[in-house]
Amino acid sequence: MDEPSMQLVSEIGTHLAQRARPNKDFIVKSLRKAANALSQLKQSPQPRTAKEVQAAKKLEAALKPLANAVVCSGLLQHADKEVRLLLAICVTELFRLMAPEPPFEDKHLRDVFKLIISLFADLADTASPFFSKRDKVLDTVAQVRCCVIMLEIGCIDLVHEMFNIFFSVVRDEHHDSLISAMTSILINILNESEEASQQLLEVILRNLIKEKKVFLTNQQDAAYQLAASVIKTCAQEDELNLLVCGFLTSCIHNRDAMGSELKEYYHEIFFKVFECAPQMLLAVIPSLIKELLADEVDVRIKAVNLVGKLFALPEHHVAQKYHDLFVEFLKRFSDKSVDVRISALQCAKDFYLANPYGRESIITSVEDRLLDFDDQVRKLAVLVACDISSSNPKLVSSKLLSQATDRLWDKKACAVEFVCPLKDEIVKIQNF
């Protein structure tokens, strides 16, 4: 036990409490000394012997004056950024040393967490001289897991605020350890949350589908990366896994009864989650068959687009693993709706390029659409046939090329400006 550091922390707390209206200089110097002294102290292990119990009580007694000064001297309402930063450092160190018990009474905890969360809001400013210290506060909070206390004291609004702040301040230049700390905090709260878990999950999912590309690069938006990090971690947690799967299953089977605004985007959410953690959705993918058979045309179109994108993901072999889903997808090429047939055709080339499995079936489906009764479908089928053929001329059947060539004389489907380039393309393929 570091007796000098404990004594110094106790004295600083006493002096702060005794000053009626301390000036900023006094506060900053005092808190800086306190923060340094606190960092020298080690958290006591769970006391088992009489000696350990005595040591824990001694540490608690030494920290109490500072804890009281923080919450009872108006410091939590101080407007100066440096003061608030030093306060947050001291507060999180107190949480670390007193864990698992909070160092403050319940009536003060809301204001304490408001201070910490306000500090997180400044993490976007990576050029600030205070940035490294703010990062340290975040890291300490993640290690101590003290944010779950907000759930216990009913501060759900602060939890929501913190979730949204993380996604608004995260930046591409933030290092991996900072992203990891944010992810850890979000996961810990999702694990402990019960009533608010669905609402908090939706904050994650909203940022997962709000992906933006960084200007002039192919780099993904930092908020998306944070959301993806949470989802990847969720896949390893049974409760969170069930939470995500439950949301998507409800969207598929009982969408009208759901109150979430995200229910309209669940196909996009499904795909993004699968990209991050495909193993998470293994039990949900078969439910997409129901979507492909839905009465509503718009639902079938969205399902075709989603399933087509899943099939086109390299190295996942979704079509091979879920044969029944693949069979139902093929049937959409002959769907009674023109728009659904068009959607299926639009997925054909990407599927063909990504999958050795099922290529023959896709080619047959495209060939059949070359004779479709709708001219727009026939026109698209010609385009798709040429695209597939040009991508790998050696593997494409002569039948497909022959039928595509025949369609070029289809006056309804093929205008002059459409025909000439395709004739040249087919000749090149045939002469390959």
Coordinates of N, CA and C in Angstrom, one line a residue, residues 39-182:
S39 N -3.0 7.6 -9.5 CA -2.4 6.7 -10.5 C -1.3 5.8 -9.9
Q40 N -0.8 6.2 -8.8 CA 0.2 5.4 -8.1 C -0.4 4.3 -7.2
L41 N -1.6 4.4 -7.0 CA -2.3 3.4 -6.1 C -2.8 2.3 -6.9
K42 N -2.8 1.1 -6.3 CA -3.3 -0.1 -6.9 C -4.6 -0.5 -6.3
Q43 N -5.5 -1.1 -7.1 CA -6.8 -1.5 -6.6 C -6.6 -2.7 -5.6
S44 N -7.2 -2.6 -4.5 CA -7.2 -3.7 -3.5 C -7.9 -4.9 -4.1
P45 N -7.4 -6.1 -3.9 CA -8.1 -7.3 -4.3 C -9.3 -7.5 -3.4
Q46 N -10.2 -8.3 -3.8 CA -11.4 -8.6 -2.9 C -10.8 -9.1 -1.6
P47 N -11.1 -8.4 -0.5 CA -10.5 -8.8 0.8 C -11.0 -10.2 1.3
R48 N -10.1 -11.0 1.7 CA -10.4 -12.3 2.2 C -10.0 -12.5 3.7
T49 N -8.8 -11.9 4.0 CA -8.3 -12.0 5.4 C -8.6 -10.7 6.1
A50 N -8.4 -10.8 7.4 CA -8.7 -9.6 8.3 C -7.7 -8.5 7.9
K51 N -6.5 -8.8 7.5 CA -5.5 -7.8 7.1 C -6.0 -7.1 5.8
E52 N -6.5 -7.9 4.9 CA -6.9 -7.3 3.6 C -8.2 -6.5 3.8
V53 N -9.0 -6.9 4.7 CA -10.2 -6.0 5.0 C -9.8 -4.7 5.6
Q54 N -8.8 -4.8 6.5 CA -8.3 -3.5 7.1 C -7.7 -2.6 6.1
A55 N -6.9 -3.2 5.2 CA -6.3 -2.4 4.1 C -7.3 -1.8 3.2
A56 N -8.4 -2.5 2.9 CA -9.4 -1.9 2.0 C -10.1 -0.8 2.7
K57 N -10.4 -0.9 4.0 CA -11.0 0.2 4.7 C -10.1 1.4 4.8
K58 N -8.8 1.1 4.9 CA -7.9 2.3 5.0 C -7.9 3.0 3.7
L59 N -7.9 2.3 2.6 CA -7.9 2.9 1.3 C -9.2 3.7 1.1
E60 N -10.3 3.1 1.4 CA -11.6 3.8 1.3 C -11.6 5.1 2.1
A61 N -11.1 5.1 3.3 CA -11.0 6.2 4.2 C -10.2 7.3 3.6
A62 N -9.0 6.9 2.9 CA -8.1 7.9 2.3 C -8.8 8.6 1.1
L63 N -9.6 7.8 0.4 CA -10.2 8.4 -0.8 C -11.5 9.2 -0.6
K64 N -12.1 9.0 0.6 CA -13.4 9.6 0.8 C -13.4 11.1 0.8
P65 N -12.4 11.8 1.4 CA -12.4 13.2 1.3 C -12.4 13.8 -0.1
L66 N -11.6 13.2 -1.0 CA -11.6 13.6 -2.4 C -12.9 13.3 -3.1
A67 N -13.5 12.2 -2.8 CA -14.8 11.8 -3.4 C -15.9 12.8 -3.0
N68 N -15.8 13.1 -1.7 CA -16.8 14.1 -1.2 C -16.6 15.5 -1.8
A69 N -15.3 15.9 -1.9 CA -15.1 17.2 -2.5 C -15.5 17.3 -3.9
V70 N -15.4 16.2 -4.6 CA -15.8 16.2 -6.1 C -17.3 16.5 -6.2
V71 N -18.1 15.9 -5.4 CA -19.6 15.9 -5.5 C -20.2 17.0 -4.7
C72 N -19.5 17.5 -3.7 CA -20.2 18.4 -2.7 C -19.7 19.9 -2.8
S73 N -18.7 20.1 -3.7 CA -18.1 21.5 -3.7 C -18.5 22.2 -5.0
G74 N -19.4 21.7 -5.8 CA -19.8 22.3 -7.0 C -18.8 22.1 -8.2
L75 N -17.8 21.3 -8.0 CA -16.8 21.1 -9.0 C -17.4 20.4 -10.3
L76 N -18.4 19.6 -10.1 CA -19.0 18.9 -11.2 C -19.6 19.8 -12.2
Q77 N -20.0 21.0 -11.7 CA -20.7 22.0 -12.6 C -19.7 23.0 -13.1
H78 N -18.4 22.9 -12.9 CA -17.4 23.8 -13.3 C -17.4 23.8 -14.9
A79 N -17.2 25.0 -15.4 CA -17.3 25.2 -16.9 C -16.0 25.0 -17.6
D80 N -14.9 25.2 -16.9 CA -13.6 25.1 -17.6 C -13.2 23.7 -18.0
K81 N -12.8 23.6 -19.3 CA -12.5 22.3 -19.9 C -11.3 21.6 -19.2
E82 N -10.3 22.3 -18.8 CA -9.2 21.6 -18.1 C -9.6 21.1 -16.7
V83 N -10.4 21.9 -16.0 CA -10.9 21.5 -14.7 C -11.7 20.2 -14.9
R84 N -12.6 20.2 -15.8 CA -13.5 19.1 -16.0 C -12.7 17.8 -16.4
L85 N -11.7 18.0 -17.2 CA -10.8 16.9 -17.6 C -10.2 16.3 -16.4
L86 N -9.5 17.1 -15.6 CA -8.9 16.7 -14.4 C -9.8 16.0 -13.4
L87 N -11.0 16.6 -13.3 CA -12.1 16.0 -12.5 C -12.4 14.6 -13.0
A88 N -12.6 14.4 -14.3 CA -12.9 13.2 -14.9 C -11.8 12.1 -14.6
I89 N -10.6 12.6 -14.7 CA -9.5 11.7 -14.5 C -9.5 11.1 -13.0
C90 N -9.7 12.1 -12.1 CA -9.8 11.7 -10.7 C -11.0 10.8 -10.4
V91 N -12.1 11.1 -11.0 CA -13.4 10.3 -10.8 C -13.2 8.9 -11.3
T92 N -12.6 8.8 -12.5 CA -12.4 7.4 -13.1 C -11.4 6.6 -12.3
E93 N -10.4 7.3 -11.8 CA -9.4 6.6 -10.9 C -10.1 6.2 -9.6
L94 N -11.0 7.0 -9.1 CA -11.7 6.6 -7.9 C -12.6 5.3 -8.2
F95 N -13.2 5.3 -9.3 CA -14.0 4.1 -9.7 C -13.1 2.9 -9.8
R96 N -11.9 3.1 -10.4 CA -10.9 2.0 -10.5 C -10.5 1.4 -9.1
L97 N -10.2 2.3 -8.2 CA -9.7 1.9 -6.9 C -10.8 1.3 -6.0
M98 N -12.0 1.7 -6.2 CA -13.1 1.3 -5.3 C -13.9 0.1 -5.9
A99 N -13.6 -0.2 -7.2 CA -14.4 -1.3 -7.8 C -14.4 -2.6 -7.0
P100 N -15.5 -3.3 -6.9 CA -16.7 -3.1 -7.8 C -17.8 -2.1 -7.2
E101 N -17.5 -1.6 -6.0 CA -18.4 -0.6 -5.4 C -18.2 0.8 -5.9
P102 N -19.2 1.6 -6.2 CA -19.0 2.9 -6.7 C -18.5 3.8 -5.5
P103 N -17.6 4.8 -5.8 CA -17.1 5.6 -4.8 C -18.0 6.8 -4.4
F104 N -19.2 6.9 -5.0 CA -20.1 8.0 -4.7 C -21.5 7.4 -4.3
E105 N -22.2 8.2 -3.6 CA -23.6 7.8 -3.3 C -24.4 7.9 -4.6
D106 N -25.5 7.1 -4.6 CA -26.4 7.0 -5.8 C -26.9 8.4 -6.2
K107 N -27.2 9.3 -5.2 CA -27.7 10.6 -5.6 C -26.8 11.5 -6.3
H108 N -25.5 11.1 -6.3 CA -24.5 11.9 -7.0 C -24.0 11.3 -8.3
L109 N -24.4 10.0 -8.5 CA -23.8 9.3 -9.7 C -24.3 9.9 -11.0
R110 N -25.5 10.4 -11.1 CA -26.0 10.9 -12.4 C -25.1 12.1 -12.8
D111 N -24.8 13.0 -11.9 CA -23.9 14.1 -12.3 C -22.5 13.7 -12.6
V112 N -22.0 12.7 -11.9 CA -20.7 12.1 -12.2 C -20.6 11.6 -13.6
F113 N -21.6 10.8 -14.0 CA -21.6 10.2 -15.3 C -21.8 11.3 -16.4
K114 N -22.6 12.3 -16.1 CA -22.8 13.4 -17.0 C -21.4 14.1 -17.3
L115 N -20.6 14.2 -16.3 CA -19.2 14.8 -16.5 C -18.4 13.9 -17.4
I116 N -18.4 12.6 -17.1 CA -17.6 11.7 -18.0 C -18.1 11.7 -19.4
I117 N -19.4 11.6 -19.6 CA -19.9 11.6 -21.0 C -19.6 12.9 -21.7
S118 N -19.7 14.0 -21.0 CA -19.3 15.3 -21.7 C -17.9 15.3 -22.1
L119 N -17.0 14.6 -21.4 CA -15.6 14.5 -21.8 C -15.5 13.6 -23.1
F120 N -16.3 12.6 -23.2 CA -16.3 11.7 -24.4 C -16.7 12.5 -25.6
A121 N -17.5 13.5 -25.4 CA -18.0 14.3 -26.6 C -16.9 15.1 -27.2
D122 N -15.7 15.3 -26.5 CA -14.6 16.0 -27.0 C -13.5 15.1 -27.7
L123 N -13.8 13.8 -27.8 CA -12.8 12.9 -28.3 C -12.6 13.1 -29.8
A124 N -13.6 13.8 -30.5 CA -13.4 14.1 -31.9 C -12.2 15.0 -32.2
D125 N -11.9 15.8 -31.2 CA -10.8 16.8 -31.4 C -9.4 16.1 -31.1
T126 N -8.9 15.5 -32.1 CA -7.7 14.7 -31.9 C -6.5 15.6 -31.9
A127 N -6.6 16.9 -32.3 CA -5.5 17.8 -32.2 C -5.4 18.5 -30.9
S128 N -6.3 18.3 -30.0 CA -6.3 19.0 -28.7 C -5.2 18.5 -27.9
P129 N -4.6 19.4 -27.1 CA -3.5 18.9 -26.2 C -4.0 18.0 -25.1
F130 N -5.4 18.0 -24.9 CA -6.0 17.2 -23.9 C -6.4 15.8 -24.4
F131 N -6.2 15.6 -25.7 CA -6.7 14.4 -26.3 C -6.2 13.1 -25.6
S132 N -4.9 13.0 -25.4 CA -4.4 11.8 -24.8 C -5.0 11.5 -23.4
K133 N -5.2 12.5 -22.7 CA -5.8 12.3 -21.3 C -7.3 11.9 -21.4
R134 N -8.0 12.5 -22.4 CA -9.4 12.1 -22.6 C -9.4 10.6 -23.0
D135 N -8.5 10.2 -23.9 CA -8.4 8.8 -24.3 C -8.1 7.9 -23.1
K136 N -7.3 8.4 -22.2 CA -7.0 7.6 -21.0 C -8.2 7.4 -20.1
V137 N -9.0 8.4 -20.0 CA -10.3 8.3 -19.2 C -11.2 7.3 -19.9
L138 N -11.3 7.3 -21.2 CA -12.1 6.3 -21.9 C -11.6 4.9 -21.6
D139 N -10.3 4.7 -21.7 CA -9.7 3.4 -21.5 C -10.0 2.9 -20.0
T140 N -9.9 3.8 -19.1 CA -10.1 3.4 -17.7 C -11.6 3.0 -17.5
V141 N -12.5 3.8 -18.1 CA -13.9 3.5 -18.0 C -14.2 2.1 -18.6
A142 N -13.6 1.8 -19.7 CA -13.8 0.5 -20.3 C -13.2 -0.6 -19.5
Q143 N -12.1 -0.4 -18.8 CA -11.5 -1.5 -18.0 C -12.3 -1.7 -16.7
V144 N -12.8 -0.6 -16.1 CA -13.5 -0.7 -14.9 C -14.9 -1.2 -15.1
R145 N -15.5 -0.9 -16.3 CA -16.9 -1.3 -16.6 C -17.9 -0.6 -15.7
C146 N -17.5 0.7 -15.4 CA -18.4 1.4 -14.4 C -19.7 1.9 -15.1
C147 N -19.7 2.0 -16.4 CA -20.8 2.6 -17.1 C -22.1 1.8 -16.9
V148 N -22.0 0.5 -16.6 CA -23.2 -0.3 -16.4 C -24.0 0.2 -15.2
I149 N -23.3 0.9 -14.3 CA -24.0 1.5 -13.2 C -25.1 2.4 -13.6
M150 N -25.0 3.1 -14.7 CA -26.0 3.9 -15.2 C -27.3 3.2 -15.4
L151 N -27.2 1.9 -15.8 CA -28.4 1.1 -16.0 C -29.1 0.8 -14.6
E152 N -28.2 0.6 -13.6 CA -28.7 0.2 -12.3 C -29.4 1.4 -11.6
I153 N -29.0 2.6 -11.9 CA -29.6 3.8 -11.3 C -30.7 4.4 -12.2
G154 N -31.0 3.8 -13.3 CA -32.1 4.3 -14.1 C -31.7 5.4 -15.1
C155 N -30.5 5.6 -15.4 CA -30.1 6.7 -16.2 C -30.0 6.2 -17.7
I156 N -31.1 5.7 -18.2 CA -31.1 5.2 -19.6 C -30.9 6.3 -20.6
D157 N -31.4 7.5 -20.2 CA -31.2 8.6 -21.2 C -29.7 8.9 -21.3
L158 N -28.9 8.8 -20.3 CA -27.5 9.1 -20.4 C -26.8 8.0 -21.2
V159 N -27.3 6.8 -21.0 CA -26.7 5.6 -21.8 C -26.9 5.9 -23.3
H160 N -28.1 6.3 -23.7 CA -28.5 6.6 -25.1 C -27.6 7.7 -25.6
E161 N -27.4 8.7 -24.7 CA -26.6 9.9 -25.1 C -25.1 9.4 -25.4
M162 N -24.6 8.6 -24.5 CA -23.3 8.1 -24.7 C -23.1 7.3 -25.9
F163 N -24.1 6.4 -26.2 CA -24.0 5.6 -27.4 C -23.9 6.5 -28.7
N164 N -24.8 7.5 -28.7 CA -24.9 8.4 -29.9 C -23.6 9.3 -29.9
I165 N -23.1 9.7 -28.8 CA -21.8 10.4 -28.8 C -20.7 9.6 -29.4
F166 N -20.5 8.4 -29.0 CA -19.5 7.6 -29.5 C -19.5 7.5 -31.0
F167 N -20.7 7.3 -31.6 CA -20.8 7.2 -33.1 C -20.6 8.6 -33.8
S168 N -20.8 9.7 -33.0 CA -20.7 11.0 -33.6 C -19.2 11.5 -33.6
V169 N -18.5 11.0 -32.6 CA -17.1 11.5 -32.4 C -16.0 10.6 -33.0
V170 N -16.3 9.4 -33.2 CA -15.3 8.4 -33.7 C -14.8 8.9 -35.0
R171 N -13.4 8.8 -35.2 CA -12.8 9.3 -36.4 C -11.8 8.3 -36.9
D172 N -11.6 8.4 -38.2 CA -10.7 7.5 -38.9 C -9.3 7.5 -38.3
E173 N -8.9 8.7 -37.8 CA -7.5 8.8 -37.3 C -7.4 8.2 -35.9
H174 N -8.5 7.8 -35.2 CA -8.4 7.2 -33.9 C -7.7 5.9 -34.0
H175 N -6.9 5.6 -33.0 CA -6.1 4.4 -33.0 C -7.0 3.2 -32.6
D176 N -6.5 2.0 -32.8 CA -7.3 0.8 -32.6 C -7.7 0.6 -31.1
S177 N -6.8 1.0 -30.2 CA -7.1 0.8 -28.8 C -8.3 1.7 -28.4
L178 N -8.5 2.9 -29.0 CA -9.6 3.7 -28.6 C -10.9 3.1 -29.1
I179 N -10.9 2.6 -30.4 CA -12.0 1.9 -30.9 C -12.4 0.7 -30.1
S180 N -11.4 0.0 -29.6 CA -11.6 -1.2 -28.8 C -12.2 -0.8 -27.5
A181 N -11.8 0.3 -26.9 CA -12.4 0.8 -25.6 C -13.9 1.1 -25.8
M182 N -14.2 1.9 -26.9 CA -15.6 2.2 -27.1 C -16.4 0.9 -27.3

